[in-house]
Amino acid sequence: MIMILSIIFTLGFISILIRSSSSKTNKNRETASKTFWDREREANFVRKKDISNLPYIVIPMESLPFQDTDNSDINRYQDTIKRLADRKLLNLSNQTNTDLKLAYGAANFPFLMDCDNRYTELIRTLQQWGKALYNSSNLSGASTVLEFAIACKTDIAASYTLLGDIYSSSNSTEQIKSLLEAAKLMNSPNKNTVISYLKSLLCE
């Protein structure tokens, strides 16, 4: 009988703890949701601000390895880069939509999103172009393209690892070290994997 009462008491206590924990979780969610929507409402009324001095990305057309080639993939990537060179590009990956509206005004938000979308297209195309050049044995060209991608703070892991492979093939230890430092600033779930890979290249 005592054992049964003990079990009932224990189960009752556990049930209370679960309900209490669930109540706290729901309250935290409600608080977070209210905070989010309060900020969002505030952001939607922020007046348009000057965005002419934002860190727009400039594509260095004179230093990238454009070439006449029969490779249709490389030609397509080059055409994309040339098209993007005439447009505004911004890396806004570290800021939420609400942050952007609060900082620069709701009226600027569509334009800023276009800039960020073009940035995404840029770093994706640079990776594809660099890989295509690498596959065609143009390591110098691939290195130049990928180095620009890194300078643009790309979060594409393959750009770091491929450039690391190129540096490793020429025993460029100092360049791998510099690339490793850049990788530590990545905003990507693959950050630690990239760092580990680059460190392994230094041990070869």
XYZ file of C-alpha atoms in Angstrom:
204
model
C 0.000 0.000 0.000
C 2.791 2.399 0.911
C 4.556 1.599 -2.352
C 1.394 2.307 -4.349
C 0.915 5.638 -2.598
C 4.556 6.479 -3.248
C 4.159 5.736 -6.944
C 0.967 7.807 -7.140
C 2.673 10.710 -5.365
C 5.694 10.516 -7.671
C 3.545 10.419 -10.805
C 1.506 13.341 -9.520
C 4.646 15.356 -8.818
C 6.033 14.607 -12.286
C 2.713 15.639 -13.833
C 2.860 18.961 -11.993
C 6.421 19.558 -13.185
C 5.457 18.813 -16.784
C 2.470 21.174 -16.651
C 4.610 23.870 -15.051
C 7.323 23.476 -17.680
C 4.763 23.523 -20.481
C 3.181 26.665 -19.050
C 6.561 28.429 -18.899
C 7.364 27.360 -22.463
C 4.049 28.671 -23.760
C 4.540 31.932 -21.874
C 8.032 32.348 -23.334
C 6.669 31.711 -26.817
C 3.917 34.262 -26.313
C 6.438 36.831 -25.079
C 8.766 36.187 -28.023
C 5.877 36.411 -30.469
C 4.641 39.683 -28.970
C 8.148 41.152 -29.076
C 8.534 40.137 -32.716
C 5.227 41.624 -33.838
C 5.805 44.813 -31.827
C 9.152 45.299 -33.605
C 7.601 44.438 -36.959
C 4.829 47.016 -36.511
C 7.402 49.613 -35.483
C 9.580 48.733 -38.481
C 6.712 49.208 -40.929
C 6.417 52.861 -39.888
C 10.116 53.772 -40.079
C 10.659 56.495 -42.658
C 12.856 55.991 -45.701
C 16.537 56.667 -45.024
C 19.574 57.390 -47.168
C 21.166 54.124 -48.308
C 23.651 55.537 -50.799
C 26.617 54.822 -48.520
C 25.925 51.156 -47.787
C 28.798 48.721 -48.548
C 27.704 47.815 -52.066
C 29.823 45.144 -53.713
C 31.802 46.233 -56.759
C 32.741 43.454 -59.172
C 36.373 43.941 -60.344
C 35.757 43.260 -64.028
C 39.331 44.094 -65.004
C 40.879 41.479 -62.721
C 38.515 38.533 -63.185
C 39.587 35.910 -65.767
C 37.084 36.528 -68.550
C 37.992 34.620 -71.694
C 36.699 33.502 -75.069
C 36.004 29.810 -74.760
C 34.015 26.975 -76.295
C 32.903 25.909 -72.818
C 29.201 26.837 -72.707
C 29.060 26.638 -68.909
C 31.944 29.063 -68.450
C 30.393 31.420 -71.011
C 27.103 31.353 -69.115
C 28.773 32.105 -65.787
C 30.768 34.947 -67.332
C 27.606 36.445 -68.824
C 25.892 36.317 -65.438
C 28.783 38.127 -63.751
C 28.798 40.785 -66.478
C 25.077 41.337 -65.981
C 25.424 41.606 -62.208
C 28.302 44.080 -62.546
C 25.827 46.771 -63.593
C 23.533 46.181 -60.623
C 23.574 46.996 -56.915
C 24.629 44.100 -54.679
C 24.615 43.806 -50.889
C 25.341 41.013 -48.457
C 22.533 41.356 -45.924
C 22.529 37.779 -44.677
C 23.264 38.787 -41.077
C 20.180 40.994 -40.786
C 16.534 40.007 -40.501
C 13.799 41.619 -42.572
C 12.656 43.528 -39.499
C 16.207 44.718 -38.800
C 16.475 46.068 -42.341
C 13.220 47.994 -42.137
C 14.133 49.431 -38.744
C 17.557 50.508 -39.980
C 16.702 51.835 -43.434
C 12.947 52.333 -43.611
C 10.175 50.098 -44.911
C 10.122 51.863 -48.288
C 13.706 50.735 -48.972
C 13.006 47.108 -48.095
C 12.072 45.810 -51.599
C 15.204 47.386 -53.097
C 17.409 45.954 -50.354
C 15.931 42.493 -50.904
C 16.751 42.767 -54.611
C 20.333 43.698 -53.707
C 20.614 40.718 -51.383
C 19.098 38.324 -53.930
C 21.613 39.488 -56.517
C 24.388 38.931 -53.981
C 23.195 35.357 -53.531
C 23.247 34.896 -57.302
C 26.756 36.386 -57.396
C 28.351 34.048 -54.872
C 26.582 31.023 -56.345
C 27.807 31.931 -59.840
C 31.352 32.587 -58.617
C 31.439 29.104 -57.095
C 30.175 27.543 -60.327
C 32.605 29.553 -62.440
C 35.538 28.748 -60.184
C 34.670 25.051 -60.240
C 34.352 25.048 -64.038
C 37.747 26.732 -64.406
C 39.257 24.233 -61.981
C 37.803 21.332 -63.964
C 39.326 22.782 -67.133
C 42.743 22.896 -65.387
C 42.786 26.704 -65.186
C 43.885 26.817 -61.558
C 45.041 30.421 -61.712
C 41.684 31.598 -63.032
C 39.789 29.453 -60.542
C 41.866 30.869 -57.704
C 41.131 34.461 -58.756
C 37.393 33.839 -58.982
C 37.191 32.014 -55.662
C 39.328 34.612 -53.896
C 36.823 37.256 -54.956
C 34.013 35.065 -53.602
C 35.814 34.857 -50.253
C 36.325 38.634 -50.275
C 32.551 38.943 -50.725
C 32.133 36.860 -47.539
C 30.472 33.950 -49.300
C 28.934 31.304 -47.058
C 29.281 28.563 -49.692
C 31.502 25.922 -48.102
C 32.689 24.519 -51.438
C 34.316 27.844 -52.342
C 36.564 27.607 -49.282
C 37.429 23.935 -49.661
C 38.128 24.163 -53.401
C 40.339 27.209 -52.947
C 42.081 25.360 -50.131
C 42.744 22.461 -52.497
C 44.230 24.834 -55.064
C 46.497 26.412 -52.466
C 47.480 22.972 -51.186
C 48.442 21.815 -54.686
C 51.069 24.562 -54.808
C 52.111 24.188 -51.148
C 50.853 27.701 -50.369
C 50.703 27.278 -46.599
C 50.384 30.976 -45.793
C 47.456 31.344 -48.169
C 45.706 28.387 -46.542
C 46.219 30.049 -43.154
C 44.671 33.278 -44.448
C 41.781 31.314 -45.919
C 41.296 29.590 -42.573
C 40.964 32.953 -40.830
C 38.349 33.998 -43.382
C 36.463 30.741 -42.829
C 36.209 31.505 -39.120
C 33.992 34.459 -40.046
C 31.572 32.350 -42.095
C 27.854 32.600 -41.425
C 27.066 28.995 -42.275
C 26.128 25.743 -40.528
C 29.059 24.202 -42.418
C 31.551 26.568 -40.808
C 33.163 24.019 -38.480
C 33.406 21.427 -41.252
C 35.219 23.916 -43.485
C 37.576 24.938 -40.686
C 38.413 21.298 -39.948
C 39.078 20.610 -43.629
C 41.402 23.585 -44.031
C 43.272 22.610 -40.867
C 43.746 19.128 -42.313
C 45.370 20.669 -45.393
C 47.919 22.363 -43.160
C 48.841 18.988 -41.681
C 49.583 17.347 -45.015
